Amino acid sequence: MTAATPSPLFPRVSTPAEYAAVPRDADAVLEGLDPEQREVATALHGPVCVLAGAGTGKTRAITHRIAYGVRAGVFQPASVLAVTFTNRAAGEMRGRLRQLGAGGVQARTFHSAALRQLQYFWPKAVGGEVPRLVERKAQLVAEAAARCRVRLDRNELRDVTGEIEWSKVTQTVPEDYPAAAAKSGREAPRDAAEIARIYAGYEQLKRERGVIDFEDVLLLTVGVLEERHDIADQVRRQYQHFVVDEYQDVSPLQQRLLELWLGDRESLCVVGDASQTIYSFTGATPDHLLNFRTRHPGATVVKLVRDYRSTPQVVHLANGVLAQARGRAAEHRLALVSQREPGPDPVYAAYADEPAEAEGVARRIRELITPVEQGGGGVPPSEVAILYRINAQSEVYEQALADAQVPYQLRGAERFFERPEVREAGLLLRGAARAGSADPALADADVPAQVRAVLSTRGWTPEPPAGSGAVRDRWESLAALVRLAEQFCAGRLAAGRQVTLADLVAELDERAAAQHAPTVEGVTLASLHAAKGLEWDAVFLVGLTEGMVPITYAKTDPQVEEERRLLYVGVTRARRHLSLSWALSRSPGGRPNRRPSRFLNGLRPGSAASVARAPGGGGGIERGGASGPVRKRRGPVHCRVCGRTLTDAGEMKLMRCEDCPSELDEALYERLREWRAEQAGQLGQPAYCVFTDKTLLAIAEAVPGTEGELAGIPGVGRRKLDKFGADVLALCSGRELTRTEGADQDGGSGPEEPARNSTEK
């Protein structure tokens, strides 16, 4: 789809001015690097591990390392293989290396590198040609399910296909799937034994038809290298130095292939960030990154923490998201340090329902993209993104943006160059280029005008069509091609070079091969997973409620922590403007029973941290919880929804404005009222002497889980905490009170009462 930053991916070095941009020698390659990046670039020998936080210039560091090694004569360009995970990233790496004077280096994805080797060695190792590659396996999976007499709906088909892919990258055969899935804590979309049968049937279908899938490319390459030592030796003679980007995302199968490429050598540089591990469901694991020094005791380890992407305000929040993380990846988190000028604070917004949230976000984006001279923010639409947890959330935002007349594009759907209108446009432009001056309509026009004339026959117009839907999507694709033609020609002419329509067609072919789509001038709508590796000036993180972030099926601690990392990735996509929002109900008029994501506790105004900060990390928000007597909070009280300073006593107890949306758990509120009435009757006192209505409302909204959280609610003092705390916490946890607990009026410990003087969290 689109690149978030409209920088050229394929710089061509041909004019004297362009040659001047290439570093003159090896030392010049190091100019402009910060101390840590320079350390990466000059660490040319032995294993190297680069722990690189978001926005710290990791691609810059490793491309300069390769270029420095080449220009210094340590690496031969053809002996270096740089591996990453997407065609776009590989294309960007090749472009940067060419610009640095190291154009002969191979930069490929794992699958692309393996497929080239498989195609080259297959006749020698097996004989004949490599079996045909099936790019979309869902149809075969559906046929395999039908053979097993299993009917899969669309969602189940997608999920079962995902389970088969996971099995293959973790090197799990069909008969072992049920045990492996149970051991990994996977929630299978169907009965595990049923999936195993479909998996076996799928493999049988492939054999019958003589085809392979993408995972087979890796498996077969591994098999050839393991069984044919002569072929493995030939590969190792060719590639002697390896660089692996996004190393936290490697699967066991990819790691196995990498080890076969390496042999007994250690000329390996890996780059990654365990805090950006968000693809565990596909078989990716950060263990290889975290265990790197164990496997390579003499490794050089460099940490990149200078963040050049985001403002201090965004970085502060990103560090805060991870500050409460737990688990092994959290122990290796990097505390980022922004290198940019300060910007606006992140904005937190609660809405009554999802349509209201979408309308509010669209309204704010409309203000941001309005030109500065008209009183707006002047941010280009292509520099704005709305990120959500699942693709199903996009529809309401598509409608809201269309209603606000804000152009947008969907990312993560169909690839740009695979869209029917783009493929059709390419054929038309190629035909027009061949016709040349023979077409009188194009003879005297410059290239952009020729493109506009050709594409106008297929639906392009100077102004976009109204509304949303397929017509608007088609227009956006064609408009992106028109802008690309204008930018391409402007760049060529500025360099003093003539340009023809054939040159533009060649550019399109090269971009299509690397899946480097042109920038679509519209707000990007994308899932958090699809946003990985991209960045925008303004990011809107939406739908941040419990059950969505973390997603409701994240049950185990590792699954919840991956959801936290997913939010961290979303936060770190923003350069300057960041908005975080949630809706308290799904539909207008619905019960406002949703709660903001637990990951925002201690970060959004007026909220308390839900867990203690893990040791170390640095750079996060300092919210400690010293053990000892719990003290009342001092200083001004802010509305936990809108952030306004509260002065009314009732509002201060609720910690929100009276007219701000409520997060009330109504069932809990009723249980608390019944309990209070019983307590008041036993004490012979008015009900408000136990707790006032406002305090009960505050408890039912906050739903405290610990003594410290309960003590942080205004109206709950030390005496009432000792006297009623155990009962209230039991009710908040959903546990029914026993007679013994309900009758304990002296502050003594009940059977499950939390220990006193616990650390406030």
PDB file of N, CA, C and O in Angstrom, residues 88-137:
ATOM      1  N   ARG A  88       9.118  -4.329   1.004  1.00  0.00           N
ATOM      2  CA  ARG A  88       9.313  -2.883   1.093  1.00  0.00           C
ATOM      3  C   ARG A  88      10.576  -2.548   1.874  1.00  0.00           C
ATOM      4  O   ARG A  88      11.384  -1.698   1.476  1.00  0.00           O
ATOM      5  N   ALA A  89      10.771  -3.215   3.015  1.00  0.00           N
ATOM      6  CA  ALA A  89      11.963  -2.961   3.821  1.00  0.00           C
ATOM      7  C   ALA A  89      13.231  -3.359   3.077  1.00  0.00           C
ATOM      8  O   ALA A  89      14.251  -2.661   3.136  1.00  0.00           O
ATOM      9  N   ALA A  90      13.165  -4.472   2.341  1.00  0.00           N
ATOM     10  CA  ALA A  90      14.335  -4.901   1.576  1.00  0.00           C
ATOM     11  C   ALA A  90      14.641  -3.907   0.467  1.00  0.00           C
ATOM     12  O   ALA A  90      15.810  -3.581   0.205  1.00  0.00           O
ATOM     13  N   GLY A  91      13.595  -3.399  -0.192  1.00  0.00           N
ATOM     14  CA  GLY A  91      13.797  -2.411  -1.235  1.00  0.00           C
ATOM     15  C   GLY A  91      14.388  -1.126  -0.697  1.00  0.00           C
ATOM     16  O   GLY A  91      15.267  -0.516  -1.314  1.00  0.00           O
ATOM     17  N   GLU A  92      13.906  -0.693   0.463  1.00  0.00           N
ATOM     18  CA  GLU A  92      14.455   0.518   1.082  1.00  0.00           C
ATOM     19  C   GLU A  92      15.923   0.317   1.429  1.00  0.00           C
ATOM     20  O   GLU A  92      16.758   1.209   1.230  1.00  0.00           O
ATOM     21  N   MET A  93      16.262  -0.866   1.925  1.00  0.00           N
ATOM     22  CA  MET A  93      17.650  -1.138   2.284  1.00  0.00           C
ATOM     23  C   MET A  93      18.543  -1.120   1.039  1.00  0.00           C
ATOM     24  O   MET A  93      19.638  -0.542   1.064  1.00  0.00           O
ATOM     25  N   ARG A  94      18.073  -1.719  -0.059  1.00  0.00           N
ATOM     26  CA  ARG A  94      18.862  -1.700  -1.295  1.00  0.00           C
ATOM     27  C   ARG A  94      19.071  -0.277  -1.792  1.00  0.00           C
ATOM     28  O   ARG A  94      20.162   0.090  -2.248  1.00  0.00           O
ATOM     29  N   GLY A  95      18.018   0.546  -1.700  1.00  0.00           N
ATOM     30  CA  GLY A  95      18.142   1.932  -2.135  1.00  0.00           C
ATOM     31  C   GLY A  95      19.158   2.703  -1.317  1.00  0.00           C
ATOM     32  O   GLY A  95      19.978   3.456  -1.856  1.00  0.00           O
ATOM     33  N   ARG A  96      19.126   2.526  -0.012  1.00  0.00           N
ATOM     34  CA  ARG A  96      20.081   3.226   0.854  1.00  0.00           C
ATOM     35  C   ARG A  96      21.509   2.756   0.583  1.00  0.00           C
ATOM     36  O   ARG A  96      22.445   3.561   0.593  1.00  0.00           O
ATOM     37  N   LEU A  97      21.676   1.464   0.370  1.00  0.00           N
ATOM     38  CA  LEU A  97      23.021   0.940   0.112  1.00  0.00           C
ATOM     39  C   LEU A  97      23.570   1.482  -1.203  1.00  0.00           C
ATOM     40  O   LEU A  97      24.761   1.810  -1.302  1.00  0.00           O
ATOM     41  N   ARG A  98      22.708   1.593  -2.234  1.00  0.00           N
ATOM     42  CA  ARG A  98      23.169   2.183  -3.488  1.00  0.00           C
ATOM     43  C   ARG A  98      23.618   3.620  -3.271  1.00  0.00           C
ATOM     44  O   ARG A  98      24.616   4.070  -3.820  1.00  0.00           O
ATOM     45  N   GLN A  99      22.870   4.344  -2.462  1.00  0.00           N
ATOM     46  CA  GLN A  99      23.187   5.741  -2.201  1.00  0.00           C
ATOM     47  C   GLN A  99      24.503   5.881  -1.442  1.00  0.00           C
ATOM     48  O   GLN A  99      25.169   6.908  -1.519  1.00  0.00           O
ATOM     49  N   LEU A 100      24.868   4.843  -0.700  1.00  0.00           N
ATOM     50  CA  LEU A 100      26.111   4.868   0.075  1.00  0.00           C
ATOM     51  C   LEU A 100      27.276   4.238  -0.692  1.00  0.00           C
ATOM     52  O   LEU A 100      28.372   4.108  -0.148  1.00  0.00           O
ATOM     53  N   GLY A 101      27.024   3.846  -1.940  1.00  0.00           N
ATOM     54  CA  GLY A 101      28.102   3.282  -2.740  1.00  0.00           C
ATOM     55  C   GLY A 101      28.333   1.806  -2.514  1.00  0.00           C
ATOM     56  O   GLY A 101      29.433   1.301  -2.757  1.00  0.00           O
ATOM     57  N   ALA A 102      27.309   1.088  -2.056  1.00  0.00           N
ATOM     58  CA  ALA A 102      27.437  -0.358  -1.820  1.00  0.00           C
ATOM     59  C   ALA A 102      26.306  -1.080  -2.543  1.00  0.00           C
ATOM     60  O   ALA A 102      25.570  -1.874  -1.955  1.00  0.00           O
ATOM     61  N   GLY A 103      26.164  -0.780  -3.840  1.00  0.00           N
ATOM     62  CA  GLY A 103      25.020  -1.274  -4.597  1.00  0.00           C
ATOM     63  C   GLY A 103      25.016  -2.758  -4.896  1.00  0.00           C
ATOM     64  O   GLY A 103      23.995  -3.299  -5.284  1.00  0.00           O
ATOM     65  N   GLY A 104      26.136  -3.454  -4.729  1.00  0.00           N
ATOM     66  CA  GLY A 104      26.173  -4.869  -5.074  1.00  0.00           C
ATOM     67  C   GLY A 104      25.723  -5.799  -3.979  1.00  0.00           C
ATOM     68  O   GLY A 104      25.709  -7.022  -4.159  1.00  0.00           O
ATOM     69  N   VAL A 105      25.322  -5.252  -2.836  1.00  0.00           N
ATOM     70  CA  VAL A 105      24.912  -6.078  -1.694  1.00  0.00           C
ATOM     71  C   VAL A 105      23.498  -6.613  -1.912  1.00  0.00           C
ATOM     72  O   VAL A 105      22.615  -5.893  -2.378  1.00  0.00           O
ATOM     73  N   GLN A 106      23.284  -7.869  -1.566  1.00  0.00           N
ATOM     74  CA  GLN A 106      21.961  -8.477  -1.654  1.00  0.00           C
ATOM     75  C   GLN A 106      21.157  -8.141  -0.395  1.00  0.00           C
ATOM     76  O   GLN A 106      21.605  -8.403   0.725  1.00  0.00           O
ATOM     77  N   ALA A 107      19.971  -7.557  -0.571  1.00  0.00           N
ATOM     78  CA  ALA A 107      19.055  -7.295   0.542  1.00  0.00           C
ATOM     79  C   ALA A 107      17.719  -7.922   0.162  1.00  0.00           C
ATOM     80  O   ALA A 107      17.078  -7.494  -0.806  1.00  0.00           O
ATOM     81  N   ARG A 108      17.299  -8.941   0.896  1.00  0.00           N
ATOM     82  CA  ARG A 108      16.109  -9.703   0.531  1.00  0.00           C
ATOM     83  C   ARG A 108      15.339 -10.128   1.769  1.00  0.00           C
ATOM     84  O   ARG A 108      15.866 -10.086   2.884  1.00  0.00           O
ATOM     85  N   THR A 109      14.114 -10.576   1.550  1.00  0.00           N
ATOM     86  CA  THR A 109      13.371 -11.217   2.627  1.00  0.00           C
ATOM     87  C   THR A 109      13.880 -12.650   2.773  1.00  0.00           C
ATOM     88  O   THR A 109      14.530 -13.193   1.874  1.00  0.00           O
ATOM     89  N   PHE A 110      13.564 -13.274   3.903  1.00  0.00           N
ATOM     90  CA  PHE A 110      13.925 -14.679   4.090  1.00  0.00           C
ATOM     91  C   PHE A 110      13.380 -15.528   2.935  1.00  0.00           C
ATOM     92  O   PHE A 110      14.088 -16.366   2.367  1.00  0.00           O
ATOM     93  N   HIS A 111      12.106 -15.302   2.595  1.00  0.00           N
ATOM     94  CA  HIS A 111      11.482 -16.125   1.565  1.00  0.00           C
ATOM     95  C   HIS A 111      12.101 -15.881   0.196  1.00  0.00           C
ATOM     96  O   HIS A 111      12.317 -16.816  -0.579  1.00  0.00           O
ATOM     97  N   SER A 112      12.397 -14.622  -0.111  1.00  0.00           N
ATOM     98  CA  SER A 112      12.978 -14.305  -1.412  1.00  0.00           C
ATOM     99  C   SER A 112      14.367 -14.923  -1.555  1.00  0.00           C
ATOM    100  O   SER A 112      14.689 -15.517  -2.598  1.00  0.00           O
ATOM    101  N   ALA A 113      15.186 -14.799  -0.504  1.00  0.00           N
ATOM    102  CA  ALA A 113      16.530 -15.377  -0.564  1.00  0.00           C
ATOM    103  C   ALA A 113      16.462 -16.896  -0.681  1.00  0.00           C
ATOM    104  O   ALA A 113      17.199 -17.513  -1.467  1.00  0.00           O
ATOM    105  N   ALA A 114      15.564 -17.516   0.092  1.00  0.00           N
ATOM    106  CA  ALA A 114      15.439 -18.977   0.051  1.00  0.00           C
ATOM    107  C   ALA A 114      14.920 -19.443  -1.304  1.00  0.00           C
ATOM    108  O   ALA A 114      15.390 -20.452  -1.852  1.00  0.00           O
ATOM    109  N   LEU A 115      13.959 -18.719  -1.874  1.00  0.00           N
ATOM    110  CA  LEU A 115      13.393 -19.120  -3.154  1.00  0.00           C
ATOM    111  C   LEU A 115      14.440 -19.055  -4.261  1.00  0.00           C
ATOM    112  O   LEU A 115      14.507 -19.949  -5.120  1.00  0.00           O
ATOM    113  N   ARG A 116      15.285 -18.035  -4.256  1.00  0.00           N
ATOM    114  CA  ARG A 116      16.344 -17.935  -5.264  1.00  0.00           C
ATOM    115  C   ARG A 116      17.301 -19.125  -5.153  1.00  0.00           C
ATOM    116  O   ARG A 116      17.702 -19.705  -6.167  1.00  0.00           O
ATOM    117  N   GLN A 117      17.653 -19.476  -3.931  1.00  0.00           N
ATOM    118  CA  GLN A 117      18.562 -20.608  -3.743  1.00  0.00           C
ATOM    119  C   GLN A 117      17.889 -21.916  -4.164  1.00  0.00           C
ATOM    120  O   GLN A 117      18.511 -22.785  -4.797  1.00  0.00           O
ATOM    121  N   LEU A 118      16.615 -22.050  -3.811  1.00  0.00           N
ATOM    122  CA  LEU A 118      15.890 -23.267  -4.154  1.00  0.00           C
ATOM    123  C   LEU A 118      15.783 -23.420  -5.674  1.00  0.00           C
ATOM    124  O   LEU A 118      15.990 -24.516  -6.218  1.00  0.00           O
ATOM    125  N   GLN A 119      15.472 -22.329  -6.367  1.00  0.00           N
ATOM    126  CA  GLN A 119      15.358 -22.388  -7.825  1.00  0.00           C
ATOM    127  C   GLN A 119      16.697 -22.731  -8.475  1.00  0.00           C
ATOM    128  O   GLN A 119      16.745 -23.462  -9.471  1.00  0.00           O
ATOM    129  N   TYR A 120      17.772 -22.224  -7.897  1.00  0.00           N
ATOM    130  CA  TYR A 120      19.093 -22.451  -8.486  1.00  0.00           C
ATOM    131  C   TYR A 120      19.571 -23.891  -8.256  1.00  0.00           C
ATOM    132  O   TYR A 120      20.134 -24.524  -9.162  1.00  0.00           O
ATOM    133  N   PHE A 121      19.329 -24.398  -7.039  1.00  0.00           N
ATOM    134  CA  PHE A 121      19.895 -25.703  -6.687  1.00  0.00           C
ATOM    135  C   PHE A 121      18.937 -26.874  -6.898  1.00  0.00           C
ATOM    136  O   PHE A 121      19.353 -28.029  -6.818  1.00  0.00           O
ATOM    137  N   TRP A 122      17.666 -26.624  -7.142  1.00  0.00           N
ATOM    138  CA  TRP A 122      16.695 -27.712  -7.273  1.00  0.00           C
ATOM    139  C   TRP A 122      17.062 -28.704  -8.382  1.00  0.00           C
ATOM    140  O   TRP A 122      17.016 -29.930  -8.155  1.00  0.00           O
ATOM    141  N   PRO A 123      17.426 -28.241  -9.576  1.00  0.00           N
ATOM    142  CA  PRO A 123      17.785 -29.222 -10.618  1.00  0.00           C
ATOM    143  C   PRO A 123      18.926 -30.140 -10.190  1.00  0.00           C
ATOM    144  O   PRO A 123      18.926 -31.336 -10.530  1.00  0.00           O
ATOM    145  N   LYS A 124      19.885 -29.586  -9.431  1.00  0.00           N
ATOM    146  CA  LYS A 124      21.026 -30.379  -8.985  1.00  0.00           C
ATOM    147  C   LYS A 124      20.647 -31.290  -7.822  1.00  0.00           C
ATOM    148  O   LYS A 124      21.072 -32.458  -7.755  1.00  0.00           O
ATOM    149  N   ALA A 125      19.822 -30.786  -6.898  1.00  0.00           N
ATOM    150  CA  ALA A 125      19.511 -31.547  -5.683  1.00  0.00           C
ATOM    151  C   ALA A 125      18.378 -32.549  -5.886  1.00  0.00           C
ATOM    152  O   ALA A 125      18.381 -33.633  -5.302  1.00  0.00           O
ATOM    153  N   VAL A 126      17.397 -32.175  -6.720  1.00  0.00           N
ATOM    154  CA  VAL A 126      16.199 -33.003  -6.875  1.00  0.00           C
ATOM    155  C   VAL A 126      15.985 -33.407  -8.325  1.00  0.00           C
ATOM    156  O   VAL A 126      15.649 -34.553  -8.634  1.00  0.00           O
ATOM    157  N   GLY A 127      16.166 -32.433  -9.212  1.00  0.00           N
ATOM    158  CA  GLY A 127      15.914 -32.685 -10.630  1.00  0.00           C
ATOM    159  C   GLY A 127      14.643 -32.007 -11.087  1.00  0.00           C
ATOM    160  O   GLY A 127      13.660 -31.936 -10.344  1.00  0.00           O
ATOM    161  N   GLY A 128      14.673 -31.508 -12.319  1.00  0.00           N
ATOM    162  CA  GLY A 128      13.499 -30.822 -12.842  1.00  0.00           C
ATOM    163  C   GLY A 128      13.403 -29.401 -12.316  1.00  0.00           C
ATOM    164  O   GLY A 128      14.372 -28.826 -11.822  1.00  0.00           O
ATOM    165  N   GLU A 129      12.191 -28.849 -12.436  1.00  0.00           N
ATOM    166  CA  GLU A 129      11.961 -27.480 -11.985  1.00  0.00           C
ATOM    167  C   GLU A 129      11.295 -27.479 -10.614  1.00  0.00           C
ATOM    168  O   GLU A 129      10.621 -28.432 -10.226  1.00  0.00           O
ATOM    169  N   VAL A 130      11.482 -26.369  -9.904  1.00  0.00           N
ATOM    170  CA  VAL A 130      10.842 -26.209  -8.598  1.00  0.00           C
ATOM    171  C   VAL A 130       9.323 -26.231  -8.784  1.00  0.00           C
ATOM    172  O   VAL A 130       8.798 -25.638  -9.734  1.00  0.00           O
ATOM    173  N   PRO A 131       8.582 -26.932  -7.925  1.00  0.00           N
ATOM    174  CA  PRO A 131       7.117 -26.942  -8.038  1.00  0.00           C
ATOM    175  C   PRO A 131       6.548 -25.528  -8.016  1.00  0.00           C
ATOM    176  O   PRO A 131       7.143 -24.598  -7.463  1.00  0.00           O
ATOM    177  N   ARG A 132       5.392 -25.368  -8.614  1.00  0.00           N
ATOM    178  CA  ARG A 132       4.735 -24.063  -8.681  1.00  0.00           C
ATOM    179  C   ARG A 132       4.381 -23.575  -7.277  1.00  0.00           C
ATOM    180  O   ARG A 132       3.962 -24.354  -6.418  1.00  0.00           O
ATOM    181  N   LEU A 133       4.540 -22.280  -7.060  1.00  0.00           N
ATOM    182  CA  LEU A 133       4.283 -21.673  -5.755  1.00  0.00           C
ATOM    183  C   LEU A 133       2.837 -21.208  -5.667  1.00  0.00           C
ATOM    184  O   LEU A 133       2.357 -20.470  -6.533  1.00  0.00           O
ATOM    185  N   VAL A 134       2.133 -21.639  -4.638  1.00  0.00           N
ATOM    186  CA  VAL A 134       0.762 -21.181  -4.387  1.00  0.00           C
ATOM    187  C   VAL A 134       0.831 -19.994  -3.442  1.00  0.00           C
ATOM    188  O   VAL A 134       1.232 -20.132  -2.284  1.00  0.00           O
ATOM    189  N   GLU A 135       0.442 -18.824  -3.930  1.00  0.00           N
ATOM    190  CA  GLU A 135       0.550 -17.622  -3.103  1.00  0.00           C
ATOM    191  C   GLU A 135      -0.578 -17.538  -2.083  1.00  0.00           C
ATOM    192  O   GLU A 135      -0.382 -17.017  -0.990  1.00  0.00           O
ATOM    193  N   ARG A 136      -1.770 -18.011  -2.440  1.00  0.00           N
ATOM    194  CA  ARG A 136      -2.911 -17.939  -1.516  1.00  0.00           C
ATOM    195  C   ARG A 136      -3.397 -19.364  -1.237  1.00  0.00           C
ATOM    196  O   ARG A 136      -3.974 -20.010  -2.111  1.00  0.00           O
ATOM    197  N   LYS A 137      -3.156 -19.785  -0.028  1.00  0.00           N
ATOM    198  CA  LYS A 137      -3.431 -21.184   0.299  1.00  0.00           C
ATOM    199  C   LYS A 137      -4.844 -21.433   0.796  1.00  0.00           C
ATOM    200  O   LYS A 137      -5.243 -22.580   0.986  1.00  0.00           O
TER     201      LYS A 137
END
